[in-house]
Tab-separated table of C-alpha atoms in Angstrom:
chain	number	residue	atom	x	y	z
G	12	MET	CA	-22.149	9.713	-0.336
G	13	ARG	CA	-18.879	9.659	1.565
G	14	ASN	CA	-15.576	8.641	-0.095
G	15	LEU	CA	-13.439	5.984	1.206
G	16	ILE	CA	-9.850	4.756	0.546
G	17	ILE	CA	-8.986	1.409	1.756
G	18	LEU	CA	-4.968	0.834	2.341
G	19	GLY	CA	-4.422	-2.601	2.446
G	20	SER	CA	-7.808	-3.956	0.486
G	21	THR	CA	-6.389	-7.307	-0.443
G	22	GLY	CA	-5.784	-8.276	3.432
G	23	SER	CA	-8.402	-9.783	6.081
G	24	ILE	CA	-9.433	-6.111	7.204
G	25	GLY	CA	-9.646	-4.806	3.808
G	26	ARG	CA	-11.726	-7.591	2.404
G	27	GLN	CA	-13.807	-7.600	5.306
G	28	THR	CA	-14.497	-3.733	4.843
G	29	LEU	CA	-15.367	-4.402	1.144
G	30	GLU	CA	-17.970	-6.872	2.575
G	31	VAL	CA	-19.504	-4.298	4.661
G	32	CYS	CA	-19.398	-1.696	1.738
G	33	ARG	CA	-21.501	-4.621	-0.488
G	34	CYS	CA	-24.004	-4.768	2.214
G	35	LEU	CA	-24.327	-0.867	2.367
G	36	ARG	CA	-25.020	-0.718	-1.334
G	37	GLY	CA	-28.180	1.388	-2.066
G	38	THR	CA	-28.580	2.487	1.242
G	39	GLU	CA	-28.189	5.963	2.928
G	40	TYR	CA	-24.771	4.688	4.303
G	41	GLU	CA	-23.301	3.836	1.161
G	42	TYR	CA	-19.608	4.636	0.581
G	43	GLY	CA	-17.961	5.634	-2.723
G	44	ILE	CA	-14.620	3.634	-2.999
G	45	TYR	CA	-12.219	6.347	-4.279
G	46	ALA	CA	-9.187	4.345	-3.996
G	47	LEU	CA	-7.674	0.663	-3.139
G	48	SER	CA	-4.235	-0.156	-2.242
G	49	GLY	CA	-2.729	-3.835	-2.054
G	50	TYR	CA	0.790	-5.039	-2.381
G	51	ARG	CA	1.622	-8.481	-3.520
G	52	ASN	CA	-2.031	-9.822	-4.613
G	53	THR	CA	-2.443	-7.301	-7.515
G	54	ALA	CA	-5.030	-9.808	-9.132
G	55	LEU	CA	-7.464	-9.547	-6.230
G	56	LEU	CA	-6.718	-5.689	-6.151
G	57	GLU	CA	-7.831	-5.629	-9.811
G	58	THR	CA	-10.832	-7.961	-9.258
G	59	GLN	CA	-11.730	-5.473	-6.203
G	60	ALA	CA	-11.375	-2.407	-8.360
G	61	ARG	CA	-13.547	-3.891	-11.033
G	62	GLU	CA	-16.382	-4.790	-8.767
G	63	PHE	CA	-16.478	-1.391	-7.050
G	64	ASN	CA	-15.699	0.526	-9.934
G	65	VAL	CA	-12.749	2.366	-8.231
G	66	PRO	CA	-10.952	4.765	-10.253
G	67	ARG	CA	-7.628	4.693	-8.414
G	68	THR	CA	-5.323	1.693	-7.164
G	69	ALA	CA	-1.807	1.650	-5.610
G	70	THR	CA	0.806	-0.909	-5.009
G	71	SER	CA	3.536	1.480	-3.702
G	72	ILE	CA	3.806	4.059	-0.994
G	73	ASP	CA	4.531	6.900	-3.435
G	74	ARG	CA	1.332	6.154	-5.276
G	75	ILE	CA	-0.619	5.971	-2.126
G	76	LEU	CA	0.595	9.359	-1.264
G	77	HIS	CA	-0.163	10.754	-4.423
G	78	ILE	CA	-3.905	9.596	-4.179
G	79	ILE	CA	-4.348	10.915	-0.528
G	80	ASP	CA	-3.032	14.244	-1.944
G	81	THR	CA	-5.528	14.409	-4.711
G	82	ALA	CA	-8.280	12.803	-2.984
G	83	PRO	CA	-11.592	14.878	-2.448
G	84	GLU	CA	-12.702	16.297	0.751
G	85	ASN	CA	-15.255	14.355	2.761
G	86	THR	CA	-12.959	11.089	2.705
G	87	LEU	CA	-12.238	8.565	5.232
G	88	VAL	CA	-8.970	6.612	4.893
G	89	LEU	CA	-9.073	3.185	6.388
G	90	ASN	CA	-5.463	2.185	7.081
G	91	ALA	CA	-5.163	-1.515	7.303
G	92	LEU	CA	-1.605	-1.529	6.399
G	93	VAL	CA	0.604	-4.099	7.923
G	94	GLY	CA	3.159	-2.599	10.379
G	95	SER	CA	5.201	0.785	10.387
G	96	ILE	CA	4.540	1.278	6.769
G	97	GLY	CA	1.093	2.813	7.411
G	98	ILE	CA	2.559	5.649	9.369
G	99	VAL	CA	3.361	7.744	6.283
G	100	PRO	CA	0.205	7.509	4.606
G	101	THR	CA	-1.719	8.170	8.087
G	102	LEU	CA	0.403	11.412	8.422
G	103	ALA	CA	-0.532	12.536	4.918
G	104	ALA	CA	-4.172	11.993	5.483
G	105	ILE	CA	-4.155	14.053	8.694
G	106	GLU	CA	-2.498	16.827	7.002
G	107	ARG	CA	-5.167	16.730	4.515
G	108	GLY	CA	-7.760	16.835	7.326
G	109	PHE	CA	-9.257	13.376	6.516
G	110	ASP	CA	-11.000	11.388	9.012
G	111	ILE	CA	-8.813	8.032	9.787
G	112	ALA	CA	-9.729	4.647	10.830
G	113	LEU	CA	-6.782	2.571	11.943
G	114	ALA	CA	-6.742	-1.127	11.853
G	115	ASN	CA	-2.964	-1.891	11.896
């Protein structure tokens, strides 16, 4: 199972990504959600984390960077953050050698 970090899980793309993950549960293509990040909608972030049994969440760039820095190998980082705020986490994920999916 591949690990997935979704940056911007409470936005439109993040929610759609989690819907795809729901559909892949129990298949050979299932993802383990390692971490989620959100900004203002912390209630939805908490709900998502409970549903997917996510061990780490973030609401700040510092926390996102810590999560990327400590994530296991074989992690895919989906960056669905709005605007230029996503550059720093993307560069951190590149430095770790992670695959990146950009949607911002």
